[in-house]
């Protein structure tokens, strides 16, 4: 019984460490993509920013595209939520000016990146 508890505790710790590393890679990638742009960013720079080796990144992501897509998925989902709310406002004729619609669209895009 104690052996099972010990192994379970080790598995939980490893999972926590893996999740932390995954998040640190995403954070580093976000900084590198933001400062260099997608096309100029390299996996070497992302690895350096995350303080890990490049092969470690490839244990989590198949390619730079895969990493970028993982980073952008929550952003796109958030944009979708904002657009759905705008669509609802349009369908229910809640907008009284085009400038308000445009303002809401830009606010939605901006807040999605925060």
mmCIF file of N, CA and C in Angstrom:
data_model
loop_
_atom_site.group_PDB
_atom_site.id
_atom_site.type_symbol
_atom_site.label_atom_id
_atom_site.label_comp_id
_atom_site.label_asym_id
_atom_site.label_seq_id
_atom_site.Cartn_x
_atom_site.Cartn_y
_atom_site.Cartn_z
ATOM 1 N N UNK A 1 0.814 -1.192 0.000
ATOM 2 C CA UNK A 1 0.000 0.000 0.000
ATOM 3 C C UNK A 1 0.861 1.261 0.000
ATOM 4 N N UNK A 2 1.879 1.312 0.857
ATOM 5 C CA UNK A 2 2.756 2.473 0.906
ATOM 6 C C UNK A 2 3.487 2.665 -0.417
ATOM 7 N N UNK A 3 3.852 1.557 -1.054
ATOM 8 C CA UNK A 3 4.547 1.632 -2.346
ATOM 9 C C UNK A 3 3.654 2.298 -3.396
ATOM 10 N N UNK A 4 2.377 1.945 -3.415
ATOM 11 C CA UNK A 4 1.440 2.546 -4.364
ATOM 12 C C UNK A 4 1.271 4.044 -4.113
ATOM 13 N N UNK A 5 1.202 4.427 -2.835
ATOM 14 C CA UNK A 5 1.088 5.844 -2.493
ATOM 15 C C UNK A 5 2.324 6.606 -2.954
ATOM 16 N N UNK A 6 3.483 5.996 -2.744
ATOM 17 C CA UNK A 6 4.739 6.620 -3.137
ATOM 18 C C UNK A 6 4.790 6.800 -4.655
ATOM 19 N N UNK A 7 4.453 5.761 -5.390
ATOM 20 C CA UNK A 7 4.464 5.843 -6.852
ATOM 21 C C UNK A 7 3.448 6.861 -7.355
ATOM 22 N N UNK A 8 2.314 6.912 -6.715
ATOM 23 C CA UNK A 8 1.285 7.881 -7.086
ATOM 24 C C UNK A 8 1.774 9.310 -6.850
ATOM 25 N N UNK A 9 2.446 9.519 -5.737
ATOM 26 C CA UNK A 9 2.990 10.842 -5.423
ATOM 27 C C UNK A 9 4.048 11.245 -6.446
ATOM 28 N N UNK A 10 4.879 10.303 -6.846
ATOM 29 C CA UNK A 10 5.913 10.582 -7.849
ATOM 30 C C UNK A 10 5.264 10.953 -9.180
ATOM 31 N N UNK A 11 4.230 10.214 -9.571
ATOM 32 C CA UNK A 11 3.524 10.513 -10.830
ATOM 33 C C UNK A 11 2.903 11.912 -10.792
ATOM 34 N N UNK A 12 2.314 12.275 -9.670
ATOM 35 C CA UNK A 12 1.715 13.612 -9.538
ATOM 36 C C UNK A 12 2.781 14.699 -9.645
ATOM 37 N N UNK A 13 3.930 14.479 -8.995
ATOM 38 C CA UNK A 13 5.019 15.462 -9.066
ATOM 39 C C UNK A 13 5.516 15.601 -10.496
ATOM 40 N N UNK A 14 5.708 14.476 -11.184
ATOM 41 C CA UNK A 14 6.185 14.524 -12.570
ATOM 42 C C UNK A 14 5.185 15.246 -13.475
ATOM 43 N N UNK A 15 3.912 15.016 -13.239
ATOM 44 C CA UNK A 15 2.883 15.688 -14.034
ATOM 45 C C UNK A 15 2.901 17.194 -13.777
ATOM 46 N N UNK A 16 3.067 17.590 -12.509
ATOM 47 C CA UNK A 16 3.167 19.018 -12.182
ATOM 48 C C UNK A 16 4.370 19.637 -12.875
ATOM 49 N N UNK A 17 5.513 18.944 -12.824
ATOM 50 C CA UNK A 17 6.726 19.453 -13.458
ATOM 51 C C UNK A 17 6.542 19.569 -14.969
ATOM 52 N N UNK A 18 5.904 18.572 -15.561
ATOM 53 C CA UNK A 18 5.656 18.598 -17.010
ATOM 54 C C UNK A 18 4.747 19.777 -17.375
ATOM 55 N N UNK A 19 3.697 19.982 -16.595
ATOM 56 C CA UNK A 19 2.788 21.102 -16.856
ATOM 57 C C UNK A 19 3.491 22.448 -16.702
ATOM 58 N N UNK A 20 4.344 22.561 -15.686
ATOM 59 C CA UNK A 20 5.103 23.800 -15.496
ATOM 60 C C UNK A 20 6.054 24.050 -16.660
ATOM 61 N N UNK A 21 6.715 23.000 -17.127
ATOM 62 C CA UNK A 21 7.632 23.143 -18.258
ATOM 63 C C UNK A 21 6.851 23.542 -19.515
ATOM 64 N N UNK A 22 5.703 22.909 -19.737
ATOM 65 C CA UNK A 22 4.851 23.235 -20.880
ATOM 66 C C UNK A 22 4.487 24.722 -20.855
ATOM 67 N N UNK A 23 4.060 25.202 -19.690
ATOM 68 C CA UNK A 23 3.683 26.612 -19.554
ATOM 69 C C UNK A 23 4.883 27.534 -19.729
ATOM 70 N N UNK A 24 6.053 27.132 -19.239
ATOM 71 C CA UNK A 24 7.238 27.982 -19.388
ATOM 72 C C UNK A 24 7.663 28.068 -20.854
ATOM 73 N N UNK A 25 7.480 26.993 -21.604
ATOM 74 C CA UNK A 25 7.773 27.022 -23.041
ATOM 75 C C UNK A 25 6.805 27.975 -23.738
ATOM 76 N N UNK A 26 5.523 27.882 -23.410
ATOM 77 C CA UNK A 26 4.538 28.786 -24.016
ATOM 78 C C UNK A 26 4.841 30.244 -23.674
ATOM 79 N N UNK A 27 5.203 30.516 -22.420
ATOM 80 C CA UNK A 27 5.536 31.884 -22.014
ATOM 81 C C UNK A 27 6.750 32.401 -22.783
ATOM 82 N N UNK A 28 7.770 31.568 -22.899
ATOM 83 C CA UNK A 28 8.974 31.960 -23.630
ATOM 84 C C UNK A 28 8.654 32.184 -25.104
ATOM 85 N N UNK A 29 7.875 31.292 -25.680
ATOM 86 C CA UNK A 29 7.506 31.418 -27.094
ATOM 87 C C UNK A 29 6.724 32.703 -27.333
ATOM 88 N N UNK A 30 5.831 33.020 -26.428
ATOM 89 C CA UNK A 30 5.034 34.245 -26.565
ATOM 90 C C UNK A 30 5.949 35.466 -26.603
ATOM 91 N N UNK A 31 6.933 35.501 -25.722
ATOM 92 C CA UNK A 31 7.872 36.626 -25.685
ATOM 93 C C UNK A 31 8.698 36.699 -26.963
ATOM 94 N N UNK A 32 9.197 35.556 -27.418
ATOM 95 C CA UNK A 32 10.040 35.538 -28.617
ATOM 96 C C UNK A 32 9.218 35.887 -29.856
ATOM 97 N N UNK A 33 8.044 35.298 -30.002
ATOM 98 C CA UNK A 33 7.196 35.614 -31.155
ATOM 99 C C UNK A 33 6.809 37.093 -31.155
ATOM 100 N N UNK A 34 6.530 37.637 -29.976
ATOM 101 C CA UNK A 34 6.136 39.037 -29.881
ATOM 102 C C UNK A 34 7.299 39.959 -30.245
ATOM 103 N N UNK A 35 8.495 39.641 -29.780
ATOM 104 C CA UNK A 35 9.635 40.526 -30.033
ATOM 105 C C UNK A 35 10.244 40.343 -31.421
ATOM 106 N N UNK A 36 10.256 39.118 -31.944
ATOM 107 C CA UNK A 36 10.913 38.839 -33.225
ATOM 108 C C UNK A 36 9.938 38.725 -34.395
ATOM 109 N N UNK A 37 8.690 38.399 -34.073
ATOM 110 C CA UNK A 37 7.742 38.059 -35.131
ATOM 111 C C UNK A 37 7.825 36.570 -35.397
ATOM 112 N N UNK A 38 6.743 36.022 -35.922
ATOM 113 C CA UNK A 38 6.682 34.574 -36.130
ATOM 114 C C UNK A 38 7.801 34.077 -37.039
ATOM 115 N N UNK A 39 7.979 34.695 -38.191
ATOM 116 C CA UNK A 39 8.918 34.145 -39.175
ATOM 117 C C UNK A 39 10.376 34.248 -38.737
ATOM 118 N N UNK A 40 10.719 35.246 -37.939
ATOM 119 C CA UNK A 40 12.116 35.398 -37.505
ATOM 120 C C UNK A 40 12.427 34.662 -36.205
ATOM 121 N N UNK A 41 11.410 34.253 -35.491
ATOM 122 C CA UNK A 41 11.620 33.517 -34.236
ATOM 123 C C UNK A 41 12.141 32.119 -34.545
ATOM 124 N N UNK A 42 13.052 31.640 -33.718
ATOM 125 C CA UNK A 42 13.586 30.292 -33.902
ATOM 126 C C UNK A 42 13.357 29.465 -32.641
ATOM 127 N N UNK A 43 13.369 28.164 -32.830
ATOM 128 C CA UNK A 43 13.223 27.264 -31.685
ATOM 129 C C UNK A 43 14.427 27.394 -30.753
ATOM 130 N N UNK A 44 15.596 27.695 -31.300
ATOM 131 C CA UNK A 44 16.777 27.915 -30.460
ATOM 132 C C UNK A 44 16.552 29.089 -29.511
ATOM 133 N N UNK A 45 15.989 30.187 -30.038
ATOM 134 C CA UNK A 45 15.732 31.360 -29.201
ATOM 135 C C UNK A 45 14.668 31.066 -28.144
ATOM 136 N N UNK A 46 13.667 30.307 -28.529
ATOM 137 C CA UNK A 46 12.612 29.948 -27.576
ATOM 138 C C UNK A 46 13.182 29.057 -26.476
ATOM 139 N N UNK A 47 14.021 28.105 -26.855
ATOM 140 C CA UNK A 47 14.654 27.225 -25.865
ATOM 141 C C UNK A 47 15.512 28.040 -24.896
ATOM 142 N N UNK A 48 16.273 28.979 -25.435
ATOM 143 C CA UNK A 48 17.112 29.830 -24.592
ATOM 144 C C UNK A 48 16.251 30.649 -23.626
ATOM 145 N N UNK A 49 15.174 31.226 -24.133
ATOM 146 C CA UNK A 49 14.288 32.027 -23.283
ATOM 147 C C UNK A 49 13.614 31.177 -22.207
ATOM 148 N N UNK A 50 13.337 29.916 -22.527
ATOM 149 C CA UNK A 50 12.698 29.007 -21.559
ATOM 150 C C UNK A 50 13.716 28.328 -20.645
ATOM 151 N N UNK A 51 14.999 28.544 -20.926
ATOM 152 C CA UNK A 51 16.100 27.954 -20.160
ATOM 153 C C UNK A 51 16.064 26.430 -20.192
ATOM 154 N N UNK A 52 15.803 25.904 -21.388
ATOM 155 C CA UNK A 52 15.806 24.455 -21.609
ATOM 156 C C UNK A 52 16.508 24.175 -22.930
ATOM 157 N N UNK A 53 16.726 22.914 -23.222
ATOM 158 C CA UNK A 53 17.360 22.565 -24.490
ATOM 159 C C UNK A 53 16.317 22.508 -25.603
ATOM 160 N N UNK A 54 16.786 22.686 -26.824
ATOM 161 C CA UNK A 54 15.879 22.604 -27.969
ATOM 162 C C UNK A 54 15.217 21.231 -28.078
ATOM 163 N N UNK A 55 15.952 20.122 -27.878
ATOM 164 C CA UNK A 55 15.275 18.815 -27.912
ATOM 165 C C UNK A 55 14.143 18.690 -26.887
ATOM 166 N N UNK A 56 14.270 19.382 -25.755
ATOM 167 C CA UNK A 56 13.190 19.341 -24.767
ATOM 168 C C UNK A 56 11.919 19.964 -25.334
ATOM 169 N N UNK A 57 12.058 21.052 -26.079
ATOM 170 C CA UNK A 57 10.874 21.663 -26.699
ATOM 171 C C UNK A 57 10.186 20.652 -27.607
ATOM 172 N N UNK A 58 10.989 19.891 -28.357
ATOM 173 C CA UNK A 58 10.412 18.922 -29.293
ATOM 174 C C UNK A 58 9.769 17.725 -28.585
ATOM 175 N N UNK A 59 9.997 17.574 -27.299
ATOM 176 C CA UNK A 59 9.253 16.563 -26.535
ATOM 177 C C UNK A 59 7.814 17.021 -26.295
ATOM 178 N N UNK A 60 7.598 18.322 -26.391
ATOM 179 C CA UNK A 60 6.280 18.902 -26.135
ATOM 180 C C UNK A 60 5.565 19.344 -27.412
ATOM 181 N N UNK A 61 6.325 19.778 -28.402
ATOM 182 C CA UNK A 61 5.760 20.316 -29.636
ATOM 183 C C UNK A 61 6.507 19.739 -30.837
ATOM 184 N N UNK A 62 5.757 19.365 -31.878
ATOM 185 C CA UNK A 62 6.353 18.739 -33.060
ATOM 186 C C UNK A 62 7.176 19.716 -33.889
ATOM 187 N N UNK A 63 6.791 20.987 -33.870
ATOM 188 C CA UNK A 63 7.423 21.976 -34.741
ATOM 189 C C UNK A 63 7.147 23.379 -34.212
ATOM 190 N N UNK A 64 7.767 24.351 -34.853
ATOM 191 C CA UNK A 64 7.496 25.743 -34.501
ATOM 192 C C UNK A 64 6.025 26.059 -34.767
ATOM 193 N N UNK A 65 5.488 25.540 -35.866
ATOM 194 C CA UNK A 65 4.065 25.747 -36.159
ATOM 195 C C UNK A 65 3.190 25.177 -35.055
ATOM 196 N N UNK A 66 3.482 23.967 -34.624
ATOM 197 C CA UNK A 66 2.701 23.326 -33.565
ATOM 198 C C UNK A 66 2.730 24.171 -32.290
ATOM 199 N N UNK A 67 3.889 24.682 -31.944
ATOM 200 C CA UNK A 67 4.032 25.544 -30.770
ATOM 201 C C UNK A 67 3.224 26.826 -30.949
ATOM 202 N N UNK A 68 3.338 27.438 -32.113
ATOM 203 C CA UNK A 68 2.605 28.674 -32.390
ATOM 204 C C UNK A 68 1.096 28.442 -32.344
ATOM 205 N N UNK A 69 0.647 27.346 -32.940
ATOM 206 C CA UNK A 69 -0.786 27.032 -32.929
ATOM 207 C C UNK A 69 -1.287 26.810 -31.500
ATOM 208 N N UNK A 70 -0.486 26.138 -30.679
ATOM 209 C CA UNK A 70 -0.866 25.921 -29.275
ATOM 210 C C UNK A 70 -0.977 27.242 -28.526
ATOM 211 N N UNK A 71 -0.110 28.157 -28.874
ATOM 212 C CA UNK A 71 -0.123 29.478 -28.253
ATOM 213 C C UNK A 71 -1.325 30.299 -28.724
ATOM 214 N N UNK A 72 -1.690 30.151 -29.986
ATOM 215 C CA UNK A 72 -2.764 30.959 -30.562
ATOM 216 C C UNK A 72 -4.165 30.409 -30.308
ATOM 217 N N UNK A 73 -4.294 29.130 -30.009
ATOM 218 C CA UNK A 73 -5.620 28.533 -29.829
ATOM 219 C C UNK A 73 -6.473 29.275 -28.796
ATOM 220 N N UNK A 74 -5.959 29.553 -27.594
ATOM 221 C CA UNK A 74 -6.789 30.288 -26.627
ATOM 222 C C UNK A 74 -7.142 31.696 -27.110
ATOM 223 N N UNK A 75 -6.237 32.320 -27.860
ATOM 224 C CA UNK A 75 -6.502 33.658 -28.397
ATOM 225 C C UNK A 75 -7.660 33.599 -29.386
ATOM 226 N N UNK A 76 -7.604 32.632 -30.298
ATOM 227 C CA UNK A 76 -8.662 32.484 -31.299
ATOM 228 C C UNK A 76 -9.994 32.144 -30.631
ATOM 229 N N UNK A 77 -9.951 31.293 -29.612
ATOM 230 C CA UNK A 77 -11.184 30.965 -28.881
ATOM 231 C C UNK A 77 -11.779 32.212 -28.230
ATOM 232 N N UNK A 78 -10.928 33.040 -27.656
ATOM 233 C CA UNK A 78 -11.394 34.273 -27.012
ATOM 234 C C UNK A 78 -11.965 35.240 -28.046
ATOM 235 N N UNK A 79 -11.311 35.361 -29.189
ATOM 236 C CA UNK A 79 -11.831 36.208 -30.265
ATOM 237 C C UNK A 79 -13.205 35.706 -30.694
ATOM 238 N N UNK A 80 -13.353 34.390 -30.796
ATOM 239 C CA UNK A 80 -14.644 33.799 -31.164
ATOM 240 C C UNK A 80 -15.749 34.176 -30.193
ATOM 241 N N UNK A 81 -15.432 34.191 -28.897
ATOM 242 C CA UNK A 81 -16.430 34.589 -27.890
ATOM 243 C C UNK A 81 -16.865 36.039 -28.089
ATOM 244 N N UNK A 82 -15.875 36.907 -28.339
ATOM 245 C CA UNK A 82 -16.195 38.317 -28.554
ATOM 246 C C UNK A 82 -17.032 38.502 -29.820
ATOM 247 N N UNK A 83 -16.668 37.785 -30.877
ATOM 248 C CA UNK A 83 -17.431 37.897 -32.120
ATOM 249 C C UNK A 83 -18.846 37.362 -31.960
ATOM 250 N N UNK A 84 -19.014 36.308 -31.176
ATOM 251 C CA UNK A 84 -20.358 35.770 -30.925
ATOM 252 C C UNK A 84 -21.219 36.796 -30.186
ATOM 253 N N UNK A 85 -20.627 37.490 -29.224
ATOM 254 C CA UNK A 85 -21.368 38.528 -28.494
ATOM 255 C C UNK A 85 -21.737 39.676 -29.428
ATOM 256 N N UNK A 86 -20.812 40.057 -30.298
ATOM 257 C CA UNK A 86 -21.090 41.121 -31.267
ATOM 258 C C UNK A 86 -22.194 40.682 -32.226
ATOM 259 N N UNK A 87 -22.127 39.451 -32.679
ATOM 260 C CA UNK A 87 -23.163 38.920 -33.574
ATOM 261 C C UNK A 87 -24.532 38.977 -32.896
ATOM 262 N N UNK A 88 -24.572 38.606 -31.623
ATOM 263 C CA UNK A 88 -25.820 38.656 -30.861
ATOM 264 C C UNK A 88 -26.345 40.091 -30.777
ATOM 265 N N UNK A 89 -25.449 41.032 -30.510
ATOM 266 C CA UNK A 89 -25.853 42.441 -30.448
ATOM 267 C C UNK A 89 -26.398 42.909 -31.795
ATOM 268 N N UNK A 90 -25.737 42.491 -32.876
ATOM 269 C CA UNK A 90 -26.214 42.868 -34.209
ATOM 270 C C UNK A 90 -27.582 42.262 -34.502
ATOM 271 N N UNK A 91 -27.732 40.981 -34.198
ATOM 272 C CA UNK A 91 -28.993 40.286 -34.473
ATOM 273 C C UNK A 91 -30.152 40.889 -33.687
ATOM 274 N N UNK A 92 -29.866 41.374 -32.506
ATOM 275 C CA UNK A 92 -30.907 41.965 -31.655
ATOM 276 C C UNK A 92 -30.965 43.488 -31.766
ATOM 277 N N UNK A 93 -30.264 44.006 -32.761
ATOM 278 C CA UNK A 93 -30.265 45.451 -33.061
ATOM 279 C C UNK A 93 -29.926 46.308 -31.836
ATOM 280 N N UNK A 94 -28.902 45.885 -31.121
ATOM 281 C CA UNK A 94 -28.475 46.637 -29.929
ATOM 282 C C UNK A 94 -27.471 47.742 -30.262
ATOM 283 N N UNK A 95 -26.927 47.696 -31.466
ATOM 284 C CA UNK A 95 -25.990 48.752 -31.862
ATOM 285 C C UNK A 95 -26.774 49.908 -32.460
ATOM 286 N N UNK A 96 -26.398 51.112 -32.048
ATOM 287 C CA UNK A 96 -27.061 52.303 -32.566
ATOM 288 C C UNK A 96 -26.112 53.141 -33.411
ATOM 289 N N UNK A 97 -24.856 52.680 -33.501
ATOM 290 C CA UNK A 97 -23.904 53.389 -34.357
ATOM 291 C C UNK A 97 -22.831 52.425 -34.842
ATOM 292 N N UNK A 98 -22.359 52.703 -36.045
ATOM 293 C CA UNK A 98 -21.277 51.899 -36.608
ATOM 294 C C UNK A 98 -19.994 52.031 -35.806
ATOM 295 N N UNK A 99 -19.775 53.224 -35.248
ATOM 296 C CA UNK A 99 -18.538 53.427 -34.483
ATOM 297 C C UNK A 99 -18.512 52.561 -33.227
ATOM 298 N N UNK A 100 -19.674 52.337 -32.620
ATOM 299 C CA UNK A 100 -19.738 51.466 -31.435
ATOM 300 C C UNK A 100 -19.400 50.023 -31.816
ATOM 301 N N UNK A 101 -19.924 49.569 -32.951
ATOM 302 C CA UNK A 101 -19.626 48.222 -33.445
ATOM 303 C C UNK A 101 -18.131 48.062 -33.687
ATOM 304 N N UNK A 102 -17.544 49.027 -34.381
ATOM 305 C CA UNK A 102 -16.105 48.973 -34.673
ATOM 306 C C UNK A 102 -15.308 48.989 -33.375
ATOM 307 N N UNK A 103 -15.705 49.837 -32.447
ATOM 308 C CA UNK A 103 -15.022 49.915 -31.152
ATOM 309 C C UNK A 103 -15.067 48.576 -30.424
ATOM 310 N N UNK A 104 -16.236 47.951 -30.393
ATOM 311 C CA UNK A 104 -16.361 46.646 -29.732
ATOM 312 C C UNK A 104 -15.499 45.588 -30.409
ATOM 313 N N UNK A 105 -15.432 45.640 -31.738
ATOM 314 C CA UNK A 105 -14.611 44.657 -32.456
ATOM 315 C C UNK A 105 -13.140 44.811 -32.079
ATOM 316 N N UNK A 106 -12.646 46.049 -32.065
ATOM 317 C CA UNK A 106 -11.244 46.267 -31.719
ATOM 318 C C UNK A 106 -10.954 45.952 -30.254
ATOM 319 N N UNK A 107 -11.876 46.292 -29.373
ATOM 320 C CA UNK A 107 -11.698 45.953 -27.954
ATOM 321 C C UNK A 107 -11.633 44.441 -27.766
ATOM 322 N N UNK A 108 -12.481 43.721 -28.488
ATOM 323 C CA UNK A 108 -12.475 42.262 -28.406
ATOM 324 C C UNK A 108 -11.165 41.666 -28.880
ATOM 325 N N UNK A 109 -10.652 42.192 -29.989
ATOM 326 C CA UNK A 109 -9.365 41.703 -30.496
ATOM 327 C C UNK A 109 -8.242 42.010 -29.519
ATOM 328 N N UNK A 110 -8.219 43.240 -29.022
ATOM 329 C CA UNK A 110 -7.154 43.645 -28.104
ATOM 330 C C UNK A 110 -7.183 42.833 -26.814
ATOM 331 N N UNK A 111 -8.351 42.660 -26.232
ATOM 332 C CA UNK A 111 -8.427 41.940 -24.957
ATOM 333 C C UNK A 111 -8.103 40.459 -25.121
ATOM 334 N N UNK A 112 -8.255 39.928 -26.322
ATOM 335 C CA UNK A 112 -7.949 38.514 -26.565
ATOM 336 C C UNK A 112 -6.461 38.220 -26.455
ATOM 337 N N UNK A 113 -5.629 39.221 -26.644
ATOM 338 C CA UNK A 113 -4.182 39.027 -26.581
ATOM 339 C C UNK A 113 -3.614 39.259 -25.190
ATOM 340 N N UNK A 114 -4.412 39.786 -24.285
ATOM 341 C CA UNK A 114 -3.918 40.073 -22.926
ATOM 342 C C UNK A 114 -3.786 38.835 -22.095
#
